[in-house]
Amino acid sequence: MSRSGLIEPFSVSARAIPTRLVTTTRVAAATERCLLDGCENDEVSAAALRAVREASADPLLLHWDSQDESLRADLAQTYGVDTGQVFLTAGAMDAIRTAFDVFGPAASSVGLLEPDWPGFAYFAERSGAQIQTLRRPDFPHQFDVDSVATFCASSEIDLVIVSNPCAVTGRMWHRDEVARLLTAAPDTMFIIDEADAIYPTLSSIALIHEHPNAVFLGSLSKFLGLSGLRIGFIVTPERSRIAFANTIDRIGLASVALVAGRAALADLEYQAQTQRITTANLAMLRAALEGTPFRIAPASECFACYLSADDTIEDPFELLAAEGVDLVPGSLFGLARGGRLNLRSTAKVRTCIDTIKRITQARHDLDAADVAMA
């Protein structure tokens, strides 16, 4: 039997990354625009920075075990699980890939939500499973756990991946809601991505003790200010532990990330400051939008916040971009209007508010002039 030629390369849709990427020649600060299109913390933990600066040459010279027992133990203590159930990854992206490596081959159907983190579709497509999507195109673009459970059962979904908090609106299902979801859909395996979470005490990760149909993904990149080092983790119930232990990359996580990760995770004051600032900025933005056509999706509990508007004005994403304020466009999440903004920087949120006020006042003045001429 003769061969017909070269094998064809396999490809799926490109991964969509809903954040601004920088390079050594394009530093984020070197711009006059107000950049709210990221998903990172606005400050680095002083303890993490000090730990990196004081590190010896060994982290650079040697092959380090990515499954560092000390950091895994720290995470296990933080989330109320056993160290053996925690696995470290090179960022949340690597955690998603690993979860699909473990569960994807056995899944004939994968469920997605829209809007949600758009990169999930890439991994779902690579699995080769049938993809089914539950959509919420209308504002506030949010899902309740009962509708998701019904979707999983009625569509016979084997595997579903969701972000919690939602990577688009910031809405977070609390532990009792997640427990209800896992109970209502016991035949569906859930990958629950908590990469955007900024409140470890609100995490649902400890539910793995009671529910074998979920694995949880986390990140030290965003809340802990280590996006440039790419460090995340997976927490799995006992049922899946051996599969993840056999699949996990033991060499792919940079040693410097391990050093910084332990320091940032222990820096509780830095974490509390991030939470205070983010909460205050959300309240400031919400108050400023009262009496304007602009609106935000309710109940955000992370950096992400979705800005939209009523039909009396054009797309808020386009309006703000024209004034030098950049959001992540709603189109990246499958939405027709609006955009996601990062709540972490007080100065940038104030610039956004001032810009919205100028736009609103200009529209008011224009309407008044039209009335006067009528």
Tab-separated table of C-alpha atoms in Angstrom:
chain	number	residue	atom	x	y	z
A	1	MET	CA	0.000	0.000	0.000
A	2	SER	CA	1.640	3.237	-1.152
A	3	ARG	CA	1.444	6.472	0.779
A	4	SER	CA	-0.413	9.354	-0.859
A	5	GLY	CA	1.921	12.085	0.343
A	6	LEU	CA	2.553	14.256	3.365
A	7	ILE	CA	0.117	14.093	6.235
A	8	GLU	CA	-2.088	17.167	6.571
A	9	PRO	CA	-1.443	19.553	9.478
A	10	PHE	CA	-4.199	19.621	12.078
A	11	SER	CA	-5.615	22.990	13.061
A	12	VAL	CA	-8.642	24.521	14.714
A	13	SER	CA	-9.691	28.139	15.180
A	14	ALA	CA	-6.996	30.348	16.643
A	15	ARG	CA	-7.122	30.936	20.373
A	16	ALA	CA	-8.762	34.234	21.272
A	17	ILE	CA	-6.911	36.017	24.091
A	18	PRO	CA	-9.135	38.786	25.515
A	19	THR	CA	-6.380	40.905	26.985
A	20	ARG	CA	-3.712	43.264	25.735
A	21	LEU	CA	-0.388	41.531	25.140
A	22	VAL	CA	2.869	43.483	25.451
A	23	THR	CA	6.369	42.835	24.163
A	24	THR	CA	9.804	44.107	25.027
A	25	THR	CA	9.325	46.781	22.364
A	26	ARG	CA	5.770	47.681	23.358
A	27	VAL	CA	5.492	48.323	27.067
A	28	ALA	CA	1.966	48.997	28.324
A	29	ALA	CA	2.935	52.265	30.022
A	30	ALA	CA	4.356	53.754	26.832
A	31	THR	CA	1.053	55.053	25.499
A	32	GLU	CA	-1.180	58.059	25.901
A	33	ARG	CA	-4.307	55.944	25.782
A	34	CYS	CA	-6.198	54.771	28.870
A	35	LEU	CA	-5.770	50.982	28.726
A	36	LEU	CA	-8.559	49.140	30.505
A	37	ASP	CA	-8.370	46.140	28.182
A	38	GLY	CA	-6.161	43.980	30.391
A	39	CYS	CA	-7.029	41.440	33.065
A	40	GLU	CA	-3.986	41.886	35.277
A	41	ASN	CA	-3.385	43.311	38.705
A	42	ASP	CA	-2.119	46.884	38.588
A	43	GLU	CA	0.632	46.337	41.155
A	44	VAL	CA	3.155	43.641	42.034
A	45	SER	CA	3.469	42.232	45.538
A	46	ALA	CA	6.549	43.813	47.122
A	47	ALA	CA	7.226	40.476	48.828
A	48	ALA	CA	7.152	38.620	45.507
A	49	LEU	CA	9.447	41.137	43.847
A	50	ARG	CA	11.871	40.936	46.753
A	51	ALA	CA	11.857	37.132	46.651
A	52	VAL	CA	12.770	37.141	42.962
A	53	ARG	CA	15.528	39.705	43.434
A	54	GLU	CA	17.044	37.774	46.335
A	55	ALA	CA	16.910	34.362	44.632
A	56	SER	CA	20.166	32.517	44.053
A	57	ALA	CA	21.404	31.358	40.672
A	58	ASP	CA	20.012	27.866	41.228
A	59	PRO	CA	16.506	28.649	39.915
A	60	LEU	CA	18.093	29.652	36.604
A	61	LEU	CA	20.702	26.902	36.324
A	62	LEU	CA	18.827	23.773	37.384
A	63	HIS	CA	15.838	21.784	36.157
A	64	TRP	CA	13.245	22.382	38.844
A	65	ASP	CA	10.300	20.109	39.570
A	66	SER	CA	7.246	22.125	38.507
A	67	GLN	CA	5.196	20.260	41.121
A	68	ASP	CA	6.824	22.081	44.017
A	69	GLU	CA	5.590	20.495	47.246
A	70	SER	CA	5.846	23.711	49.272
A	71	LEU	CA	3.679	25.812	46.955
A	72	ARG	CA	1.205	22.962	46.517
A	73	ALA	CA	0.929	22.713	50.308
A	74	ASP	CA	0.389	26.468	50.582
A	75	LEU	CA	-2.423	26.322	48.035
A	76	ALA	CA	-3.949	23.269	49.694
A	77	GLN	CA	-4.077	25.113	53.004
A	78	THR	CA	-5.584	28.197	51.370
A	79	TYR	CA	-8.413	26.248	49.733
A	80	GLY	CA	-9.042	23.506	52.285
A	81	VAL	CA	-7.900	20.500	50.242
A	82	ASP	CA	-5.106	17.931	50.376
A	83	THR	CA	-1.708	18.690	48.870
A	84	GLY	CA	-1.938	15.622	46.647
A	85	GLN	CA	-5.050	17.066	44.980
A	86	VAL	CA	-3.228	20.235	43.846
A	87	PHE	CA	-1.154	20.372	40.652
A	88	LEU	CA	0.805	23.365	39.386
A	89	THR	CA	0.647	24.597	35.800
A	90	ALA	CA	2.267	27.224	33.598
A	91	GLY	CA	-0.656	29.611	33.972
A	92	ALA	CA	-4.394	28.989	33.761
A	93	MET	CA	-4.047	28.330	30.012
A	94	ASP	CA	-1.896	25.305	30.744
A	95	ALA	CA	-4.418	24.223	33.381
A	96	ILE	CA	-7.212	24.282	30.784
A	97	ARG	CA	-5.089	22.309	28.330
A	98	THR	CA	-4.271	19.703	30.962
A	99	ALA	CA	-7.911	19.334	32.011
A	100	PHE	CA	-8.904	18.728	28.385
A	101	ASP	CA	-6.025	16.251	28.011
A	102	VAL	CA	-7.536	14.263	30.884
A	103	PHE	CA	-11.252	14.504	30.093
A	104	GLY	CA	-11.430	15.467	26.413
A	105	PRO	CA	-10.727	12.015	24.920
A	106	ALA	CA	-13.670	10.494	26.814
A	107	ALA	CA	-16.166	13.266	26.019
A	108	SER	CA	-18.502	12.986	23.043
A	109	SER	CA	-20.096	16.365	23.790
A	110	VAL	CA	-18.639	19.555	25.270
A	111	GLY	CA	-20.741	22.423	26.596
A	112	LEU	CA	-19.755	26.086	26.436
A	113	LEU	CA	-21.397	29.276	27.634
A	114	GLU	CA	-21.484	32.502	25.616
A	115	PRO	CA	-20.399	35.002	26.738
A	116	ASP	CA	-17.473	33.427	28.532
A	117	TRP	CA	-13.712	33.300	28.103
A	118	PRO	CA	-13.395	32.818	24.321
A	119	GLY	CA	-10.294	30.633	24.523
A	120	PHE	CA	-12.395	27.743	25.846
A	121	ALA	CA	-13.679	27.140	22.310
A	122	TYR	CA	-10.142	26.385	21.091
A	123	PHE	CA	-9.706	23.502	23.517
A	124	ALA	CA	-13.241	22.237	22.914
A	125	GLU	CA	-12.574	22.124	19.167
A	126	ARG	CA	-9.297	20.260	19.671
A	127	SER	CA	-11.116	17.587	21.669
A	128	GLY	CA	-13.072	16.621	18.547
A	129	ALA	CA	-16.288	16.380	20.534
A	130	GLN	CA	-19.602	17.853	19.475
A	131	ILE	CA	-19.824	21.396	20.849
A	132	GLN	CA	-23.085	22.802	22.182
A	133	THR	CA	-23.420	26.364	23.425
A	134	LEU	CA	-25.799	28.064	25.845
A	135	ARG	CA	-26.069	31.768	24.957
A	136	ARG	CA	-27.109	34.952	26.749
A	137	PRO	CA	-26.881	37.683	24.072
A	138	ASP	CA	-29.058	40.163	25.980
A	139	PHE	CA	-27.835	42.401	28.786
A	140	PRO	CA	-26.778	41.609	31.529
A	141	HIS	CA	-25.414	38.477	29.765
A	142	GLN	CA	-25.455	36.354	32.921
A	143	PHE	CA	-26.270	32.705	33.650
A	144	ASP	CA	-27.980	31.129	36.639
A	145	VAL	CA	-26.917	27.662	37.732
A	146	ASP	CA	-30.365	26.153	37.217
A	147	SER	CA	-30.420	27.047	33.505
A	148	VAL	CA	-26.889	25.659	33.099
A	149	ALA	CA	-27.863	22.427	34.861
A	150	THR	CA	-30.912	22.089	32.605
A	151	PHE	CA	-28.734	22.707	29.546
A	152	CYS	CA	-26.304	19.977	30.613
A	153	ALA	CA	-29.046	17.443	31.276
A	154	SER	CA	-31.257	18.158	28.270
A	155	SER	CA	-28.321	18.254	25.839
A	156	GLU	CA	-26.556	15.276	27.458
A	157	ILE	CA	-23.335	17.224	27.903
A	158	ASP	CA	-20.390	15.060	28.975
A	159	LEU	CA	-17.972	17.887	29.733
A	160	VAL	CA	-18.547	21.592	30.303
A	161	ILE	CA	-16.113	24.395	31.073
A	162	VAL	CA	-17.144	27.666	32.710
A	163	SER	CA	-15.339	30.599	34.286
A	164	ASN	CA	-16.343	31.542	37.819
A	165	PRO	CA	-16.221	34.493	38.272
A	166	CYS	CA	-17.336	35.021	34.701
A	167	ALA	CA	-14.379	36.331	32.705
A	168	VAL	CA	-16.724	38.758	30.932
A	169	THR	CA	-19.145	40.197	33.508
A	170	GLY	CA	-17.385	39.317	36.768
A	171	ARG	CA	-20.533	37.643	38.101
A	172	MET	CA	-19.613	34.875	40.551
A	173	TRP	CA	-21.590	31.809	41.539
A	174	HIS	CA	-21.106	31.310	45.252
A	175	ARG	CA	-20.388	27.969	46.874
A	176	ASP	CA	-24.015	27.038	47.499
A	177	GLU	CA	-24.855	27.766	43.856
A	178	VAL	CA	-21.956	25.687	42.549
A	179	ALA	CA	-22.944	22.825	44.857
A	180	ARG	CA	-26.500	23.007	43.501
A	181	LEU	CA	-25.178	22.893	39.938
A	182	LEU	CA	-22.970	19.859	40.573
A	183	THR	CA	-25.806	18.064	42.343
A	184	ALA	CA	-28.328	18.826	39.612
A	185	ALA	CA	-26.064	17.536	36.802
A	186	PRO	CA	-24.219	14.532	38.297
A	187	ASP	CA	-23.488	12.955	34.903
A	188	THR	CA	-21.660	16.013	33.570
A	189	MET	CA	-17.999	16.673	34.320
A	190	PHE	CA	-17.399	20.339	35.099
A	191	ILE	CA	-14.154	22.229	34.596
A	192	ILE	CA	-14.649	25.349	36.717
A	193	ASP	CA	-12.102	28.059	35.992
A	194	GLU	CA	-11.552	30.406	38.950
A	195	ALA	CA	-8.616	32.182	37.297
A	196	ASP	CA	-10.260	35.610	37.656
A	197	ALA	CA	-11.161	35.171	41.334
A	198	ILE	CA	-9.836	37.706	43.834
A	199	TYR	CA	-11.534	36.376	46.995
A	200	PRO	CA	-9.992	33.015	48.010
A	201	THR	CA	-12.421	32.750	50.929
A	202	LEU	CA	-15.333	32.661	48.458
A	203	SER	CA	-13.836	29.849	46.378
A	204	SER	CA	-15.854	26.700	45.693
A	205	ILE	CA	-12.749	24.522	45.385
A	206	ALA	CA	-13.372	22.629	48.637
A	207	LEU	CA	-16.494	21.128	47.031
A	208	ILE	CA	-14.238	18.452	45.502
A	209	HIS	CA	-14.560	16.612	48.815
A	210	GLU	CA	-18.279	16.100	48.146
A	211	HIS	CA	-18.596	16.223	44.357
A	212	PRO	CA	-16.493	13.989	42.075
A	213	ASN	CA	-17.855	15.674	38.931
A	214	ALA	CA	-15.758	18.857	39.077
A	215	VAL	CA	-12.172	19.974	38.809
A	216	PHE	CA	-11.186	23.533	39.585
A	217	LEU	CA	-8.597	25.705	37.880
A	218	GLY	CA	-6.899	28.691	39.455
A	219	SER	CA	-4.301	31.325	38.687
A	220	LEU	CA	-1.632	33.204	40.566
A	221	SER	CA	-1.228	35.490	37.569
A	222	LYS	CA	-4.066	37.979	37.948
A	223	PHE	CA	-5.021	38.449	41.595
A	224	LEU	CA	-1.440	37.896	42.756
A	225	GLY	CA	0.127	40.114	40.097
A	226	LEU	CA	2.262	37.476	38.349
A	227	SER	CA	0.837	37.480	34.825
A	228	GLY	CA	4.301	37.738	33.309
A	229	LEU	CA	5.459	34.553	35.045
A	230	ARG	CA	2.574	32.281	33.962
A	231	ILE	CA	1.649	30.264	37.049
A	232	GLY	CA	-1.633	28.498	37.751
A	233	PHE	CA	-2.991	25.354	39.359
A	234	ILE	CA	-5.540	22.554	39.168
A	235	VAL	CA	-7.428	21.023	42.088
A	236	THR	CA	-8.976	17.631	41.437
A	237	PRO	CA	-11.189	15.238	43.397
A	238	GLU	CA	-9.674	11.927	44.421
A	239	ARG	CA	-11.414	10.172	41.518
A	240	SER	CA	-9.267	12.088	39.001
A	241	ARG	CA	-6.068	12.511	40.979
A	242	ILE	CA	-4.046	9.696	39.391
A	243	ALA	CA	-5.043	10.771	35.877
A	244	PHE	CA	-3.799	14.304	36.523
A	245	ALA	CA	-0.633	13.059	38.250
A	246	ASN	CA	0.171	11.027	35.125
A	247	THR	CA	-0.633	13.880	32.734
A	248	ILE	CA	0.743	16.970	34.488
A	249	ASP	CA	3.893	18.649	33.175
A	250	ARG	CA	6.657	18.245	35.772
A	251	ILE	CA	9.123	20.582	34.076
A	252	GLY	CA	7.151	23.274	32.221
A	253	LEU	CA	6.684	25.793	35.039
A	254	ALA	CA	9.515	28.307	35.449
A	255	SER	CA	11.375	28.070	38.749
A	256	VAL	CA	11.237	31.844	39.261
A	257	ALA	CA	7.440	31.615	39.134
A	258	LEU	CA	7.533	29.147	42.028
A	259	VAL	CA	9.662	31.537	44.089
A	260	ALA	CA	7.389	34.516	43.385
A	261	GLY	CA	4.204	32.476	43.774
A	262	ARG	CA	4.942	31.423	47.342
A	263	ALA	CA	5.812	34.983	48.335
A	264	ALA	CA	2.724	36.550	46.737
A	265	LEU	CA	0.417	33.909	48.189
A	266	ALA	CA	1.717	34.715	51.668
A	267	ASP	CA	1.395	38.497	51.186
A	268	LEU	CA	-2.075	38.873	52.717
A	269	GLU	CA	-1.921	42.663	53.034
A	270	TYR	CA	-1.191	42.980	49.318
A	271	GLN	CA	-4.201	40.774	48.601
A	272	ALA	CA	-6.449	42.776	50.942
A	273	GLN	CA	-5.346	46.030	49.314
A	274	THR	CA	-6.198	44.659	45.877
A	275	GLN	CA	-9.653	43.643	47.102
A	276	ARG	CA	-10.301	47.057	48.710
A	277	ILE	CA	-9.244	49.015	45.648
A	278	THR	CA	-11.204	46.855	43.217
A	279	THR	CA	-14.378	47.052	45.328
A	280	ALA	CA	-14.049	50.826	45.713
A	281	ASN	CA	-13.482	51.332	41.977
A	282	LEU	CA	-16.558	49.266	41.110
A	283	ALA	CA	-18.681	51.327	43.510
A	284	MET	CA	-17.242	54.561	42.097
A	285	LEU	CA	-18.021	53.503	38.536
A	286	ARG	CA	-21.529	52.308	39.372
A	287	ALA	CA	-22.352	55.604	41.125
A	288	ALA	CA	-20.962	57.665	38.244
A	289	LEU	CA	-23.168	55.886	35.694
A	290	GLU	CA	-26.417	56.802	37.436
A	291	GLY	CA	-28.448	59.120	35.226
A	292	THR	CA	-26.408	58.247	32.110
A	293	PRO	CA	-27.227	55.869	29.234
A	294	PHE	CA	-24.296	53.696	30.311
A	295	ARG	CA	-24.708	50.649	32.558
A	296	ILE	CA	-22.651	47.810	33.958
A	297	ALA	CA	-23.602	44.174	34.434
A	298	PRO	CA	-24.423	43.705	38.142
A	299	ALA	CA	-22.634	41.754	40.860
A	300	SER	CA	-19.030	41.741	39.641
A	301	GLU	CA	-16.655	40.205	42.193
A	302	CYS	CA	-13.338	40.371	40.332
A	303	PHE	CA	-11.316	42.683	38.067
A	304	ALA	CA	-13.728	42.119	35.180
A	305	CYS	CA	-16.691	44.431	34.708
A	306	TYR	CA	-18.884	44.638	31.600
A	307	LEU	CA	-19.863	48.112	30.391
A	308	SER	CA	-22.840	48.503	28.085
A	309	ALA	CA	-25.485	51.153	27.384
A	310	ASP	CA	-29.091	51.526	26.387
A	311	ASP	CA	-30.132	51.964	22.765
A	312	THR	CA	-30.097	55.771	22.874
A	313	ILE	CA	-26.365	55.867	22.144
A	314	GLU	CA	-23.916	54.005	19.968
A	315	ASP	CA	-21.750	51.084	21.033
A	316	PRO	CA	-19.935	52.146	24.258
A	317	PHE	CA	-16.809	50.307	23.155
A	318	GLU	CA	-16.589	52.426	19.992
A	319	LEU	CA	-17.478	55.665	21.793
A	320	LEU	CA	-14.797	55.234	24.431
A	321	ALA	CA	-12.171	54.039	21.937
A	322	ALA	CA	-12.692	57.229	19.942
A	323	GLU	CA	-11.870	59.171	23.128
A	324	GLY	CA	-8.720	57.193	23.938
A	325	VAL	CA	-10.167	54.659	26.400
A	326	ASP	CA	-9.644	51.026	25.401
A	327	LEU	CA	-11.861	48.165	26.591
A	328	VAL	CA	-11.954	44.551	25.445
A	329	PRO	CA	-14.580	44.602	22.669
A	330	GLY	CA	-17.817	42.745	23.269
A	331	SER	CA	-17.460	41.182	19.828
A	332	LEU	CA	-14.627	39.027	21.203
A	333	PHE	CA	-17.176	37.426	23.525
A	334	GLY	CA	-19.891	37.115	20.889
A	335	LEU	CA	-21.736	40.265	22.044
A	336	ALA	CA	-22.984	43.071	19.844
A	337	ARG	CA	-22.363	46.004	22.196
A	338	GLY	CA	-20.162	47.090	25.037
A	339	GLY	CA	-16.863	45.889	26.383
A	340	ARG	CA	-15.046	44.512	29.400
A	341	LEU	CA	-12.923	46.787	31.532
A	342	ASN	CA	-10.401	46.162	34.290
A	343	LEU	CA	-11.361	47.613	37.684
A	344	ARG	CA	-7.943	47.425	39.367
A	345	SER	CA	-6.502	50.866	38.532
A	346	THR	CA	-8.197	53.779	40.280
A	347	ALA	CA	-6.588	56.354	37.991
A	348	LYS	CA	-7.710	54.557	34.840
A	349	VAL	CA	-11.248	53.982	36.119
A	350	ARG	CA	-11.473	57.710	36.922
A	351	THR	CA	-10.311	58.540	33.394
A	352	CYS	CA	-13.030	56.265	32.045
A	353	ILE	CA	-15.629	57.965	34.258
A	354	ASP	CA	-14.528	61.431	33.163
A	355	THR	CA	-14.742	60.339	29.531
A	356	ILE	CA	-18.247	58.944	30.012
A	357	LYS	CA	-19.310	62.203	31.646
A	358	ARG	CA	-17.964	64.196	28.698
A	359	ILE	CA	-19.765	61.953	26.212
A	360	THR	CA	-23.012	62.165	28.184
A	361	GLN	CA	-22.796	65.950	28.531
A	362	ALA	CA	-22.055	66.372	24.829
A	363	ARG	CA	-25.123	64.279	23.951
A	364	HIS	CA	-27.228	66.307	26.375
A	365	ASP	CA	-26.029	69.586	24.865
A	366	LEU	CA	-26.745	68.306	21.359
A	367	ASP	CA	-30.262	67.250	22.315
A	368	ALA	CA	-30.872	70.624	23.962
A	369	ALA	CA	-29.720	72.422	20.836
A	370	ASP	CA	-32.055	70.319	18.703
A	371	VAL	CA	-34.975	71.188	20.972
A	372	ALA	CA	-34.117	74.886	20.846
A	373	MET	CA	-34.039	74.847	17.067
A	374	ALA	CA	-37.355	72.965	16.743
